[in-house]
Coordinates of C-alpha atoms in Angstrom, one line a residue:
L1 CA -27.5 1.6 17.3
D2 CA -31.0 1.1 18.3
R3 CA -33.0 -0.5 15.3
A4 CA -36.1 0.5 16.7
R5 CA -35.0 4.1 16.5
F6 CA -32.6 4.3 13.6
E7 CA -32.6 2.6 10.2
V8 CA -28.8 2.3 9.3
V9 CA -27.3 2.2 5.8
L10 CA -23.6 1.7 5.5
A11 CA -22.1 3.2 2.2
C12 CA -18.5 2.4 1.4
G13 CA -15.9 1.3 -1.1
E14 CA -16.2 -2.2 -2.5
G15 CA -14.2 -5.2 -1.4
G16 CA -12.6 -6.3 1.9
P17 CA -13.5 -8.7 4.6
L18 CA -15.2 -6.2 6.8
L19 CA -18.0 -5.8 4.3
E20 CA -18.9 -9.5 4.7
E21 CA -18.7 -8.8 8.5
A22 CA -21.3 -6.0 8.1
K23 CA -23.5 -8.1 5.8
K24 CA -23.5 -10.9 8.6
K25 CA -24.7 -8.3 11.2
N26 CA -27.6 -7.6 8.9
L27 CA -26.6 -4.2 7.9
R28 CA -27.8 -2.7 4.6
V29 CA -24.6 -1.9 2.5
E30 CA -24.3 0.4 -0.5
A31 CA -21.2 0.0 -2.5
I32 CA -19.6 3.2 -3.7
R33 CA -17.9 1.6 -6.6
Y34 CA -15.3 4.5 -7.2
L35 CA -14.6 5.3 -3.6
A36 CA -10.8 4.3 -2.8
N37 CA -8.0 5.5 -0.6
E38 CA -5.7 6.9 -3.2
L39 CA -6.3 10.3 -4.7
N40 CA -7.6 10.1 -8.2
V41 CA -9.5 13.1 -9.6
F42 CA -11.6 11.1 -11.9
K43 CA -12.6 8.3 -9.7
D44 CA -13.3 10.8 -6.8
T45 CA -15.6 12.8 -9.0
L46 CA -17.4 9.6 -9.9
A47 CA -17.4 8.5 -6.2
F48 CA -19.0 12.1 -5.4
F49 CA -21.8 11.6 -7.9
E50 CA -22.5 8.1 -6.5
L51 CA -23.0 9.5 -3.2
I52 CA -25.3 12.4 -4.5
C53 CA -27.4 9.8 -6.2
L54 CA -27.5 7.7 -3.0
M55 CA -28.6 10.4 -0.8
R56 CA -31.1 12.0 -3.2
K57 CA -32.9 8.5 -3.4
E58 CA -32.8 7.8 0.2
R59 CA -33.3 11.3 1.7
F60 CA -31.6 10.5 4.8
H61 CA -32.1 12.6 8.0
I62 CA -28.6 11.9 9.1
V63 CA -25.3 11.5 7.2
H64 CA -22.4 10.4 9.4
T65 CA -18.7 10.4 7.6
H66 CA -15.6 8.8 8.5
N67 CA -12.0 9.0 7.5
S68 CA -10.5 11.9 5.3
K69 CA -11.4 11.4 1.9
A70 CA -14.8 9.9 2.4
G71 CA -15.5 12.5 5.1
I72 CA -14.8 15.3 2.7
L73 CA -16.7 13.8 -0.4
G74 CA -19.6 12.8 1.8
R75 CA -20.2 15.9 3.7
I76 CA -20.2 18.0 0.3
A77 CA -22.5 15.7 -1.1
A78 CA -24.7 15.7 1.9
R79 CA -24.9 19.5 1.8
C80 CA -25.5 19.4 -1.8
C81 CA -28.6 17.1 -1.0
R82 CA -29.7 19.2 1.8
V83 CA -29.4 16.6 4.3
P84 CA -30.5 18.1 7.7
V85 CA -28.0 16.7 10.0
I86 CA -24.3 16.2 9.0
I87 CA -21.7 14.7 11.4
H88 CA -18.0 13.6 10.9
T89 CA -15.8 11.5 12.9
Q90 CA -12.2 12.4 12.8
H91 CA -9.9 9.3 13.4
S92 CA -6.4 11.1 13.0
C93 CA -4.9 14.3 11.7
V94 CA -4.1 13.6 8.0
F95 CA -2.4 17.1 7.7
L96 CA 0.1 16.2 10.4
Y97 CA 1.3 13.0 8.7
P98 CA 5.1 13.2 8.4
N99 CA 5.4 11.5 5.3
L100 CA 3.6 14.6 3.5
S101 CA 5.3 17.4 2.0
R102 CA 4.7 20.8 3.1
L103 CA 2.4 21.7 0.1
Q104 CA 0.4 18.4 0.6
R105 CA -0.1 19.3 4.3
K106 CA -1.5 22.8 3.4
F107 CA -3.7 21.3 0.8
Y108 CA -5.4 18.7 3.5
L109 CA -5.6 21.4 5.9
Y110 CA -7.6 23.7 3.6
L111 CA -9.9 20.7 2.7
E112 CA -10.6 19.9 6.4
K113 CA -11.3 23.6 7.2
L114 CA -13.7 23.7 4.1
A115 CA -15.4 20.5 5.1
A116 CA -15.6 21.3 8.7
L117 CA -18.1 24.4 7.8
L118 CA -20.4 21.7 6.4
A119 CA -20.8 19.7 9.4
D120 CA -23.1 20.2 12.4
R121 CA -20.8 18.2 14.8
I122 CA -17.3 16.9 14.5
I123 CA -16.5 13.9 16.9
T124 CA -12.8 13.0 17.8
I125 CA -11.9 9.9 19.0
S126 CA -9.6 11.2 21.7
H127 CA -8.9 14.7 23.6
P128 CA -5.4 15.1 22.0
L129 CA -6.8 14.8 18.7
K130 CA -9.6 17.3 19.5
E131 CA -6.9 19.7 20.7
E132 CA -4.9 19.3 17.6
F133 CA -7.9 20.2 15.3
I134 CA -8.7 23.2 17.6
K135 CA -5.0 24.1 17.5
A136 CA -5.2 24.1 13.7
R137 CA -8.3 26.2 13.6
I138 CA -10.3 23.6 11.7
A139 CA -13.5 24.7 13.4
R140 CA -14.9 26.4 16.4
P141 CA -14.2 24.7 19.8
D142 CA -17.8 24.2 20.4
K143 CA -18.4 22.2 17.2
F144 CA -16.2 19.4 18.4
I145 CA -16.9 16.5 20.9
T146 CA -14.8 13.7 22.1
I147 CA -16.4 10.1 21.9
Y148 CA -13.6 7.4 22.5
S149 CA -13.7 4.6 19.9
G150 CA -15.0 1.6 22.5
I151 CA -14.3 -1.8 22.0
E152 CA -16.8 -5.0 22.7
I153 CA -15.2 -5.8 26.1
E154 CA -17.1 -9.0 26.4
K155 CA -15.3 -10.6 23.3
F156 CA -12.0 -10.2 25.5
R157 CA -13.3 -11.5 28.7
E158 CA -13.5 -15.0 27.2
R159 CA -11.1 -17.7 28.2
F160 CA -8.8 -18.6 25.4
G161 CA -6.5 -21.8 24.9
V162 CA -3.3 -19.8 25.0
N163 CA -1.0 -22.9 24.7
R164 CA -3.1 -24.3 21.8
K165 CA -2.9 -20.9 20.0
K166 CA 0.8 -20.7 20.6
Q167 CA 1.4 -24.1 19.2
A168 CA -0.6 -23.4 16.1
F169 CA 2.1 -20.7 15.4
G170 CA 5.0 -22.8 16.4
I171 CA 5.7 -21.0 19.6
K172 CA 6.8 -23.1 22.7
P173 CA 4.6 -22.7 26.0
D174 CA 7.7 -21.2 27.9
E175 CA 8.6 -18.6 25.2
L176 CA 7.6 -15.0 25.7
V177 CA 5.8 -13.1 22.9
V178 CA 6.0 -9.6 22.0
G179 CA 3.2 -8.8 19.8
T180 CA 1.9 -5.7 17.4
V181 CA -1.2 -5.5 15.6
A182 CA -1.5 -2.9 12.9
R183 CA -1.7 -2.3 9.2
L184 CA 2.0 -2.9 7.5
V185 CA 2.4 1.0 6.3
P186 CA 4.8 3.6 7.1
G187 CA 3.2 5.4 9.9
K188 CA 3.0 2.5 12.1
G189 CA 6.8 2.7 12.7
Y190 CA 7.5 -1.1 12.0
R191 CA 11.2 -0.4 11.1
T192 CA 11.7 1.0 14.8
F193 CA 9.9 -2.0 16.1
L194 CA 12.1 -4.5 14.1
Q195 CA 15.2 -2.7 15.4
A196 CA 14.2 -2.7 18.9
A197 CA 13.2 -6.3 18.4
A198 CA 17.0 -7.1 17.2
R199 CA 18.3 -5.2 20.4
I200 CA 16.1 -7.3 22.7
A201 CA 16.9 -10.6 21.0
K202 CA 20.6 -10.2 22.3
E203 CA 19.6 -10.1 25.8
V204 CA 16.3 -12.1 26.1
L205 CA 16.7 -15.5 24.5
N206 CA 13.3 -16.9 24.8
V207 CA 11.3 -14.3 23.0
K208 CA 9.3 -14.3 19.8
F209 CA 8.1 -11.1 17.9
M210 CA 4.7 -11.4 16.3
I211 CA 3.5 -8.9 13.8
V212 CA -0.2 -9.2 12.9
G213 CA -1.6 -7.3 10.0
D214 CA -1.0 -7.0 6.2
G215 CA -0.1 -4.2 3.9
P216 CA 2.4 -2.9 1.0
L217 CA 5.3 -2.9 3.5
R218 CA 5.3 -6.8 4.3
Q219 CA 7.9 -7.9 2.1
K220 CA 10.3 -5.0 2.9
L221 CA 9.7 -5.9 6.5
E222 CA 10.5 -9.5 6.1
N223 CA 13.6 -8.5 4.4
L224 CA 14.6 -6.1 7.2
S225 CA 14.2 -8.9 9.8
E226 CA 16.5 -11.1 7.8
E227 CA 19.0 -8.1 7.6
L228 CA 18.7 -7.8 11.4
G229 CA 19.3 -11.5 12.0
I230 CA 16.0 -12.1 13.7
H231 CA 13.9 -13.6 11.0
E232 CA 13.4 -16.9 12.8
R233 CA 12.4 -15.0 15.8
C234 CA 9.6 -13.2 13.8
I235 CA 6.0 -14.4 12.9
F236 CA 4.3 -12.5 10.2
A237 CA 0.8 -13.6 10.9
G238 CA -0.9 -11.5 8.1
F239 CA -4.5 -10.2 8.2
R240 CA -6.6 -12.0 11.0
R241 CA -10.0 -11.9 12.2
D242 CA -9.3 -13.7 15.6
I243 CA -7.5 -10.8 17.1
E244 CA -8.7 -11.3 20.7
Q245 CA -7.3 -15.0 20.5
I246 CA -3.9 -14.0 19.0
T247 CA -3.7 -11.0 21.4
S248 CA -4.2 -13.5 24.3
I249 CA -0.7 -15.1 23.7
F250 CA 1.1 -11.8 23.9
D251 CA 3.1 -11.3 27.0
V252 CA 3.8 -7.6 25.8
A253 CA 1.6 -5.6 23.4
V254 CA 3.2 -3.1 21.4
L255 CA 2.3 0.0 18.9
S256 CA 5.3 1.8 17.6
S257 CA 3.3 4.5 15.4
F258 CA 4.4 8.0 14.4
Y259 CA 0.9 9.1 14.5
E260 CA -2.3 7.5 15.8
G261 CA -5.7 9.1 16.5
M262 CA -6.2 6.5 19.4
G263 CA -4.8 3.0 19.2
R264 CA -7.8 0.7 19.5
V265 CA -5.6 -2.2 19.4
L266 CA -3.9 -1.2 22.7
L267 CA -7.6 -1.1 24.4
E268 CA -8.0 -4.6 23.1
A269 CA -4.8 -5.8 24.5
Q270 CA -5.6 -4.0 27.9
A271 CA -8.9 -5.6 27.9
L272 CA -7.2 -8.9 27.8
A273 CA -4.8 -7.8 31.0
K274 CA -1.9 -7.2 28.8
P275 CA 0.8 -4.7 29.5
V276 CA 1.5 -2.4 26.7
V277 CA 4.4 -0.3 25.3
A278 CA 3.5 2.3 22.9
T279 CA 4.6 5.6 21.6
K280 CA 3.6 8.9 23.1
V281 CA 1.7 10.3 20.0
G282 CA -1.9 11.4 19.1
G283 CA -4.5 9.9 21.4
I284 CA -2.5 7.1 22.8
P285 CA -1.8 9.0 26.2
D286 CA -5.5 9.2 26.5
I287 CA -5.8 5.3 26.6
V288 CA -2.6 4.2 28.2
D289 CA -2.0 5.2 31.8
D290 CA 1.9 5.7 31.4
G291 CA 3.7 3.7 34.3
V292 CA 0.4 2.0 35.4
T293 CA -1.0 0.2 32.5
G294 CA 1.8 0.3 30.2
I295 CA 5.0 2.4 29.2
L296 CA 5.1 5.2 26.7
V297 CA 8.1 6.2 24.7
K298 CA 9.1 8.7 22.0
P299 CA 8.2 7.7 18.4
G300 CA 11.3 6.6 16.3
D301 CA 13.5 6.0 19.4
E302 CA 14.4 2.3 19.0
E303 CA 16.5 2.3 22.1
A304 CA 13.8 3.6 24.3
L305 CA 11.3 1.1 22.8
A306 CA 13.7 -1.9 23.3
A307 CA 14.5 -0.8 26.9
A308 CA 10.7 -0.5 27.9
I309 CA 9.9 -4.0 26.3
A310 CA 12.9 -5.7 27.7
K311 CA 12.0 -4.2 31.2
L312 CA 8.6 -6.0 31.1
L313 CA 9.9 -9.0 29.6
K314 CA 12.5 -9.3 32.5
N315 CA 10.0 -8.9 35.2
E316 CA 6.9 -11.1 35.4
T317 CA 5.5 -9.2 38.5
L318 CA 5.6 -6.0 36.7
R319 CA 3.9 -7.5 33.7
K320 CA 1.1 -8.9 35.9
Q321 CA 0.6 -5.6 37.9
M322 CA 0.4 -3.5 34.7
G323 CA -1.9 -6.2 33.2
E324 CA -4.4 -6.1 36.0
A325 CA -4.4 -2.3 36.1
A326 CA -5.1 -2.4 32.4
F327 CA -8.0 -4.8 32.8
R328 CA -9.7 -2.5 35.2
W329 CA -8.8 0.8 33.4
V330 CA -10.4 -0.4 30.1
G331 CA -13.7 -1.9 31.8
S332 CA -14.2 1.3 33.4
K333 CA -14.2 3.9 30.3
F334 CA -13.9 2.3 26.8
S335 CA -16.9 -0.1 26.2
S336 CA -18.6 0.0 22.8
Q337 CA -22.0 0.4 24.4
E338 CA -20.7 3.8 26.0
M339 CA -19.6 4.8 22.4
V340 CA -23.0 3.9 21.0
N341 CA -24.9 5.6 23.8
R342 CA -23.0 8.8 23.3
I343 CA -23.2 9.0 19.6
S344 CA -27.0 8.3 19.8
K345 CA -27.3 11.2 22.2
V346 CA -25.6 13.5 19.6
Y347 CA -27.8 12.2 17.1
G348 CA -31.0 12.8 19.1
E349 CA -29.9 16.5 20.0
L350 CA -29.3 17.5 16.6
I351 CA -32.4 15.8 15.2
E352 CA -34.5 17.6 17.6
D353 CA -32.8 20.8 16.7
K354 CA -32.9 20.3 12.8
V355 CA -35.5 17.6 11.7
T356 CA -39.1 17.1 11.9
L357 CA -40.0 13.7 11.6
Q358 CA -43.4 12.9 10.0

């Protein structure tokens, strides 16, 4: 955002490497000590009052919330503090997560509808996500606007030492790499990915499978790779900050999610001219041109996932064609600057309508 026009304060939970990244960019960060992902009535109540205190002290003109819990607590706190402009960005449909019970889905749906009443505008990061929220009657259609979650394309246009990076992970120069980048959590479909990898390993001998990310499922997934007999073919890279360099060694980038607001890592892979294989869920069809920049398959279908990946691994010409198409596709639509410009425009329109600056 334009610092001459906006003074930005980031309020978020404590800990994590992204906070240090924010501080390096000279962002002012306010830690909300009790804000965490897990539901906890006591801590959530304390986090709510922390937000109230911050908003009353700072007297913000705009409060822009993200994610489900922070979005609900933040919007209620902002309305209690009479913040003139309240905006929320929806990154996914929590009430559609398959691991939730019917009662939990109804509860989250009710909370989203309640919080939507408090927002002046709701930004969705893809058109399919917007349609899901309209279909669920979260709010009136005219309250929603789609703004793609852009990436810093310039970072992915640099030249990287691919062979050197491969060597760092013990990968031979002539070995193919199938990579996936995501948190190691149930919704990312990692079991399907590893089962597909076991199928591929039987017909493509010079391939390694790289899992980049960390999370509660790591040990279970490592155990599963052992059971499937592919542990020596799998590289669990953990949490990384050099994603553009790691993605540069992929021959095929994969995302096997069961739900996904958009799939930002797919944009990053395409910006590096990598063909992608992903599941046809959420906002992914919005950012992957099926059959042109990648291949889309049904979620949970290990056979279809394996067939799509193997098709690309066995056809270097097709990989190159899709990669080049992906490179052009991302550059034309998904830059971070375009995202910032559109968000700034929304801020400006609402400020003009609702705020009188002294």
